[in-house]
Amino acid sequence: MPPIWAPSIIGAQTPKTARVRDYWLGGSHNSAADRRLAEQFTLCAPQLPYLVRTHRDFLRRAVTRLVHDGVRQFVDLGSGIPAAGNVHEVAQRLAPECRVVYTDIDPVVVTESRELLAGDTRTAYLHADVRRPEHILDSPDLHGLLDLDEPVALLAIDVLHHVPDSAGPAELLTTYADALGPACQVALSHTCPDEQLLDAIALYSDIYHQPLPECAFRSAAEVGDLLVAFEVSEPGLVPIPLWLPDPDTEPDQNPEYFSGCAAVARRR
Ligand SMILES: C[S@@+](CC[C@H](N)C(=O)[O-])C[C@H]1O[C@@H](n2cnc3c(N)ncnc32)[C@H](O)[C@@H]1O
């Protein structure tokens, strides 16, 4: 049950994958219908909540590293619902002056997120398609919040599988980085097409007769190709849990789990 002060959930009877994700991340911005869909997903793919948490843990470690590097401004592509440990929480805990422009294509996600962020003058939430960079880069909200003469980090966390090769994901990343200034860094995590994941998607479609949207999961080599215009920083493009794991914790490398890879990179 969400707390009494929680923002409303639009169309609570119609589940939203963004709220399923929030549920798996331990957030309270989800409805009974979202939790039912979460159960259906985990019936077919018990590893899915783990994968979601792996991406979110990378976001936390990458944002922490970027703030320590002096970055105070972030543009987050395909943000989902900014509850449960999102960019502004991580960044502003370390440096309260950090500013974050969130973006998402889903209008319900955008409306609910704006409600969640109401009153936070250091965040903005744009309704935009990552494949239309001009809608984000030319936005008055972005220019009102960010100073592009200062370093900006672009975040693409578990979103580029929504961008097929035909939309030119490598060129898109380059376009964003070029517009966001010479000190722009990119933090990217991407789900890989492992067999278990593809089997689980097929199983879900068979059981529930609901084909999931086409996703361009990419191998680590294909993700590397998205970063051709970038210099990948240490420790390189690596399995997500191995990207600068927290000191004193054993990175989880259970091969039973779905795989993904992650990197932070600078424009060459
Ligand atoms: C898998 S979720 C990842 C959310 C978030 N980045 C995170 O790591 O928790 C993908 C998000 O991308 C959004 N999305 C899908 N296609 C998009 C597009 N073309 N442009 C912008 N956002 C998109 C979805 O609505 C969803 O919220």
Tab-separated table of C-alpha atoms and ligand atoms in Angstrom:
chain	number	residue	atom	x	y	z
A	1	MET	CA	0.000	0.000	0.000
A	2	PRO	CA	1.594	3.334	-0.997
A	3	PRO	CA	1.880	5.943	1.747
A	4	ILE	CA	-1.030	8.373	2.069
A	5	TRP	CA	1.073	11.253	0.691
A	6	ALA	CA	2.134	9.290	-2.392
A	7	PRO	CA	1.250	10.771	-5.811
A	8	SER	CA	-1.686	9.246	-7.634
A	9	ILE	CA	-1.274	6.263	-9.913
A	10	ILE	CA	-2.915	6.959	-13.260
A	11	GLY	CA	-5.067	4.091	-14.529
A	12	ALA	CA	-4.120	1.853	-11.620
A	13	GLN	CA	-6.124	-1.021	-13.158
A	14	THR	CA	-3.912	-1.019	-16.255
A	15	PRO	CA	-0.463	-2.310	-15.351
A	16	LYS	CA	2.627	-0.370	-16.472
A	17	THR	CA	6.036	-1.975	-16.808
A	18	ALA	CA	7.652	1.179	-15.363
A	19	ARG	CA	5.682	0.597	-12.129
A	20	VAL	CA	6.518	-3.133	-12.196
A	21	ARG	CA	10.131	-2.013	-12.242
A	22	ASP	CA	9.485	0.329	-9.320
A	23	TYR	CA	7.981	-2.617	-7.406
A	24	TRP	CA	11.064	-4.776	-8.047
A	25	LEU	CA	13.291	-1.904	-6.952
A	26	GLY	CA	11.481	-1.730	-3.606
A	27	GLY	CA	9.480	1.414	-4.433
A	28	SER	CA	5.879	2.065	-3.381
A	29	HIS	CA	4.686	3.674	-6.631
A	30	ASN	CA	2.808	0.647	-7.978
A	31	SER	CA	-0.704	-0.802	-7.926
A	32	ALA	CA	-2.165	-4.282	-7.364
A	33	ALA	CA	-2.443	-4.655	-11.169
A	34	ASP	CA	1.272	-3.791	-11.531
A	35	ARG	CA	2.170	-6.374	-8.889
A	36	ARG	CA	0.034	-9.025	-10.658
A	37	LEU	CA	1.923	-8.329	-13.909
A	38	ALA	CA	5.195	-8.550	-11.946
A	39	GLU	CA	4.153	-12.031	-10.794
A	40	GLN	CA	3.358	-13.100	-14.364
A	41	PHE	CA	6.776	-11.870	-15.511
A	42	THR	CA	8.630	-13.624	-12.709
A	43	LEU	CA	6.727	-16.865	-13.347
A	44	CYS	CA	8.342	-16.927	-16.799
A	45	ALA	CA	11.562	-15.160	-15.852
A	46	PRO	CA	12.485	-15.456	-12.170
A	47	GLN	CA	15.771	-13.666	-12.937
A	48	LEU	CA	14.131	-10.468	-14.198
A	49	PRO	CA	13.972	-8.555	-10.878
A	50	TYR	CA	17.655	-9.316	-10.374
A	51	LEU	CA	18.502	-7.878	-13.816
A	52	VAL	CA	16.503	-4.720	-13.068
A	53	ARG	CA	18.337	-4.286	-9.761
A	54	THR	CA	21.662	-4.857	-11.493
A	55	HIS	CA	20.987	-1.953	-13.877
A	56	ARG	CA	19.848	0.242	-10.952
A	57	ASP	CA	22.957	-0.619	-8.937
A	58	PHE	CA	25.083	0.361	-11.934
A	59	LEU	CA	23.210	3.680	-12.137
A	60	ARG	CA	24.061	4.330	-8.478
A	61	ARG	CA	27.745	3.427	-8.887
A	62	ALA	CA	28.118	5.335	-12.177
A	63	VAL	CA	26.396	8.503	-10.880
A	64	THR	CA	28.513	8.334	-7.714
A	65	ARG	CA	31.699	8.054	-9.792
A	66	LEU	CA	30.603	10.927	-12.070
A	67	VAL	CA	29.816	13.216	-9.120
A	68	HIS	CA	33.228	12.398	-7.628
A	69	ASP	CA	34.641	13.332	-11.057
A	70	GLY	CA	33.060	16.792	-10.718
A	71	VAL	CA	29.903	16.267	-12.802
A	72	ARG	CA	26.899	18.149	-11.428
A	73	GLN	CA	24.489	17.890	-14.384
A	74	PHE	CA	22.767	14.829	-15.825
A	75	VAL	CA	20.499	14.065	-18.782
A	76	ASP	CA	18.810	10.691	-18.299
A	77	LEU	CA	17.312	8.998	-21.378
A	78	GLY	CA	14.278	6.723	-20.849
A	79	SER	CA	14.202	7.357	-17.110
A	80	GLY	CA	11.082	5.483	-16.062
A	81	ILE	CA	9.680	6.550	-12.686
A	82	PRO	CA	12.304	8.406	-10.644
A	83	ALA	CA	11.468	6.677	-7.357
A	84	ALA	CA	13.537	4.088	-5.501
A	85	GLY	CA	17.092	5.384	-5.799
A	86	ASN	CA	17.093	7.362	-9.022
A	87	VAL	CA	19.634	9.808	-10.387
A	88	HIS	CA	18.735	12.943	-8.398
A	89	GLU	CA	18.607	11.036	-5.106
A	90	VAL	CA	22.056	9.541	-5.624
A	91	ALA	CA	23.633	12.721	-7.032
A	92	GLN	CA	22.060	15.262	-4.662
A	93	ARG	CA	22.975	13.156	-1.618
A	94	LEU	CA	26.609	13.684	-2.612
A	95	ALA	CA	26.280	17.218	-4.002
A	96	PRO	CA	22.920	18.931	-3.386
A	97	GLU	CA	23.464	21.367	-6.290
A	98	CYS	CA	23.234	18.521	-8.869
A	99	ARG	CA	20.613	18.996	-11.573
A	100	VAL	CA	18.890	16.259	-13.536
A	101	VAL	CA	16.822	16.310	-16.730
A	102	TYR	CA	14.777	13.123	-16.921
A	103	THR	CA	13.082	12.000	-20.145
A	104	ASP	CA	10.638	9.281	-21.173
A	105	ILE	CA	8.384	8.487	-24.113
A	106	ASP	CA	5.487	7.212	-22.002
A	107	PRO	CA	3.056	10.043	-21.147
A	108	VAL	CA	1.710	8.267	-18.045
A	109	VAL	CA	5.244	7.777	-16.723
A	110	VAL	CA	5.960	11.474	-17.406
A	111	THR	CA	2.804	12.727	-15.645
A	112	GLU	CA	3.284	10.520	-12.587
A	113	SER	CA	6.987	11.376	-12.422
A	114	ARG	CA	6.346	15.130	-12.601
A	115	GLU	CA	3.989	14.693	-9.655
A	116	LEU	CA	6.647	12.768	-7.740
A	117	LEU	CA	9.221	15.487	-8.454
A	118	ALA	CA	6.897	18.428	-7.776
A	119	GLY	CA	8.689	21.161	-5.852
A	120	ASP	CA	12.178	19.930	-6.765
A	121	THR	CA	13.581	22.878	-8.709
A	122	ARG	CA	16.768	20.992	-9.607
A	123	THR	CA	14.977	18.414	-11.762
A	124	ALA	CA	12.891	18.557	-14.932
A	125	TYR	CA	11.026	15.759	-16.663
A	126	LEU	CA	10.645	15.928	-20.466
A	127	HIS	CA	8.155	13.952	-22.503
A	128	ALA	CA	10.437	12.933	-25.368
A	129	ASP	CA	11.532	10.124	-27.645
A	130	VAL	CA	15.230	9.263	-27.322
A	131	ARG	CA	15.276	8.815	-31.124
A	132	ARG	CA	14.441	12.536	-31.549
A	133	PRO	CA	17.427	14.193	-29.867
A	134	GLU	CA	16.365	17.671	-30.987
A	135	HIS	CA	13.241	17.420	-28.796
A	136	ILE	CA	15.482	16.966	-25.765
A	137	LEU	CA	18.487	19.072	-26.750
A	138	ASP	CA	16.449	22.097	-27.878
A	139	SER	CA	14.079	21.964	-24.929
A	140	PRO	CA	13.748	25.262	-23.019
A	141	ASP	CA	13.392	23.194	-19.814
A	142	LEU	CA	16.802	21.615	-20.419
A	143	HIS	CA	18.414	24.968	-21.201
A	144	GLY	CA	16.695	26.559	-18.197
A	145	LEU	CA	18.171	23.942	-15.866
A	146	LEU	CA	21.585	23.064	-17.294
A	147	ASP	CA	24.651	25.112	-18.174
A	148	LEU	CA	26.185	23.362	-21.177
A	149	ASP	CA	29.509	25.143	-20.588
A	150	GLU	CA	29.832	22.943	-17.493
A	151	PRO	CA	30.262	19.128	-17.624
A	152	VAL	CA	27.134	17.090	-18.319
A	153	ALA	CA	26.718	13.311	-18.078
A	154	LEU	CA	24.351	11.511	-20.419
A	155	LEU	CA	22.770	8.396	-18.915
A	156	ALA	CA	21.362	5.570	-21.038
A	157	ILE	CA	20.496	2.935	-18.444
A	158	ASP	CA	18.697	-0.110	-19.822
A	159	VAL	CA	16.984	1.895	-22.545
A	160	LEU	CA	18.838	1.457	-25.840
A	161	HIS	CA	17.165	-1.906	-26.519
A	162	HIS	CA	14.197	0.331	-27.400
A	163	VAL	CA	16.297	1.873	-30.172
A	164	PRO	CA	16.648	-0.509	-33.143
A	165	ASP	CA	19.750	-0.464	-35.326
A	166	SER	CA	17.658	1.205	-38.047
A	167	ALA	CA	17.369	4.299	-35.790
A	168	GLY	CA	21.176	4.625	-35.628
A	169	PRO	CA	21.830	4.306	-31.861
A	170	ALA	CA	25.589	5.001	-32.229
A	171	GLU	CA	24.916	8.221	-34.190
A	172	LEU	CA	22.282	9.215	-31.632
A	173	LEU	CA	24.747	8.876	-28.750
A	174	THR	CA	27.276	10.952	-30.678
A	175	THR	CA	24.674	13.642	-31.414
A	176	TYR	CA	23.772	13.898	-27.716
A	177	ALA	CA	27.400	13.969	-26.578
A	178	ASP	CA	28.348	16.643	-29.128
A	179	ALA	CA	25.465	18.881	-28.074
A	180	LEU	CA	26.142	18.417	-24.368
A	181	GLY	CA	29.634	19.878	-24.577
A	182	PRO	CA	33.236	18.699	-24.846
A	183	ALA	CA	33.354	17.379	-21.270
A	184	CYS	CA	30.314	15.143	-21.804
A	185	GLN	CA	30.544	11.608	-20.461
A	186	VAL	CA	28.114	8.781	-21.194
A	187	ALA	CA	27.084	6.060	-18.739
A	188	LEU	CA	25.456	3.171	-20.531
A	189	SER	CA	24.071	-0.199	-19.467
A	190	HIS	CA	22.508	-2.617	-21.932
A	191	THR	CA	20.758	-5.967	-21.619
A	192	CYS	CA	22.357	-8.740	-23.712
A	193	PRO	CA	20.386	-11.316	-25.714
A	194	ASP	CA	21.092	-14.386	-23.618
A	195	GLU	CA	19.211	-17.562	-24.410
A	196	GLN	CA	17.386	-17.710	-21.082
A	197	LEU	CA	15.999	-14.221	-21.571
A	198	LEU	CA	14.779	-14.973	-25.106
A	199	ASP	CA	13.218	-18.276	-23.907
A	200	ALA	CA	11.469	-16.432	-21.065
A	201	ILE	CA	10.028	-13.840	-23.469
A	202	ALA	CA	8.729	-16.617	-25.757
A	203	LEU	CA	7.236	-18.430	-22.751
A	204	TYR	CA	5.458	-15.264	-21.603
A	205	SER	CA	3.947	-14.767	-25.065
A	206	ASP	CA	2.801	-18.415	-25.147
A	207	ILE	CA	1.186	-18.377	-21.710
A	208	TYR	CA	-0.391	-14.933	-21.779
A	209	HIS	CA	-0.899	-14.513	-25.544
A	210	GLN	CA	0.590	-11.059	-25.265
A	211	PRO	CA	3.611	-10.507	-27.436
A	212	LEU	CA	6.037	-8.114	-25.770
A	213	PRO	CA	7.353	-5.161	-27.776
A	214	GLU	CA	10.342	-5.914	-30.032
A	215	CYS	CA	13.586	-5.302	-28.201
A	216	ALA	CA	17.076	-4.881	-29.686
A	217	PHE	CA	19.082	-6.679	-27.017
A	218	ARG	CA	22.764	-6.446	-27.994
A	219	SER	CA	25.886	-8.467	-27.314
A	220	ALA	CA	28.789	-6.740	-25.554
A	221	ALA	CA	30.563	-6.435	-28.938
A	222	GLU	CA	27.498	-4.734	-30.457
A	223	VAL	CA	27.247	-2.389	-27.466
A	224	GLY	CA	30.944	-1.585	-27.966
A	225	ASP	CA	30.061	-0.562	-31.526
A	226	LEU	CA	27.573	1.987	-30.137
A	227	LEU	CA	30.532	3.659	-28.420
A	228	VAL	CA	32.809	3.976	-31.487
A	229	ALA	CA	33.014	7.737	-31.089
A	230	PHE	CA	33.919	7.421	-27.394
A	231	GLU	CA	36.921	6.563	-25.262
A	232	VAL	CA	35.716	3.988	-22.738
A	233	SER	CA	36.975	4.735	-19.207
A	234	GLU	CA	38.326	2.161	-16.760
A	235	PRO	CA	37.318	-0.605	-16.109
A	236	GLY	CA	36.040	-0.807	-19.714
A	237	LEU	CA	32.834	-2.271	-21.100
A	238	VAL	CA	32.202	-5.143	-18.693
A	239	PRO	CA	29.403	-7.334	-17.284
A	240	ILE	CA	27.225	-4.949	-15.234
A	241	PRO	CA	28.099	-6.294	-11.745
A	242	LEU	CA	31.811	-6.005	-12.555
A	243	TRP	CA	31.723	-2.269	-13.311
A	244	LEU	CA	33.554	-0.799	-10.298
A	245	PRO	CA	31.761	-2.952	-7.722
A	246	ASP	CA	31.370	-1.441	-4.271
A	247	PRO	CA	34.516	-1.986	-2.213
A	248	ASP	CA	34.220	-4.919	0.188
A	249	THR	CA	31.353	-6.521	-1.724
A	250	GLU	CA	31.675	-9.604	-3.840
A	251	PRO	CA	30.319	-8.846	-7.351
A	252	ASP	CA	27.510	-11.241	-8.159
A	253	GLN	CA	28.439	-13.194	-11.262
A	254	ASN	CA	25.883	-15.963	-11.097
A	255	PRO	CA	25.752	-17.371	-14.652
A	256	GLU	CA	22.116	-18.370	-14.088
A	257	TYR	CA	21.127	-14.718	-14.293
A	258	PHE	CA	20.434	-12.762	-17.438
A	259	SER	CA	23.404	-10.813	-18.695
A	260	GLY	CA	24.052	-7.196	-19.471
A	261	CYS	CA	27.078	-4.967	-19.915
A	262	ALA	CA	27.961	-1.452	-18.810
A	263	ALA	CA	30.506	1.294	-19.383
A	264	VAL	CA	31.259	4.955	-18.805
A	265	ALA	CA	32.880	6.728	-21.750
A	266	ARG	CA	34.034	10.139	-22.964
A	267	ARG	CA	33.664	11.631	-26.454
A	268	ARG	CA	36.994	11.205	-28.310
B	1	LIG	C1	13.651	-0.686	-19.076
B	1	LIG	S1	13.065	0.894	-18.592
B	1	LIG	C2	14.500	1.648	-17.885
B	1	LIG	C3	14.158	2.798	-16.976
B	1	LIG	C4	15.354	3.461	-16.280
B	1	LIG	N1	16.353	3.949	-17.214
B	1	LIG	C5	15.976	2.546	-15.258
B	1	LIG	O1	17.132	2.171	-15.450
B	1	LIG	O2	15.299	2.174	-14.290
B	1	LIG	C6	12.969	1.702	-20.164
B	1	LIG	C7	12.262	3.040	-20.141
B	1	LIG	O3	12.475	3.644	-21.428
B	1	LIG	C8	11.266	4.225	-21.875
B	1	LIG	N2	11.324	4.255	-23.353
B	1	LIG	C9	11.062	3.267	-24.236
B	1	LIG	N3	11.258	3.680	-25.492
B	1	LIG	C10	11.664	4.977	-25.403
B	1	LIG	C11	12.005	5.971	-26.367
B	1	LIG	N4	11.989	5.711	-27.678
B	1	LIG	N5	12.348	7.195	-25.924
B	1	LIG	C12	12.361	7.487	-24.591
B	1	LIG	N6	12.036	6.588	-23.640
B	1	LIG	C13	11.706	5.346	-24.044
B	1	LIG	C14	10.173	3.347	-21.310
B	1	LIG	O4	8.940	4.048	-21.224
B	1	LIG	C15	10.758	2.968	-19.956
B	1	LIG	O5	10.370	3.874	-18.946
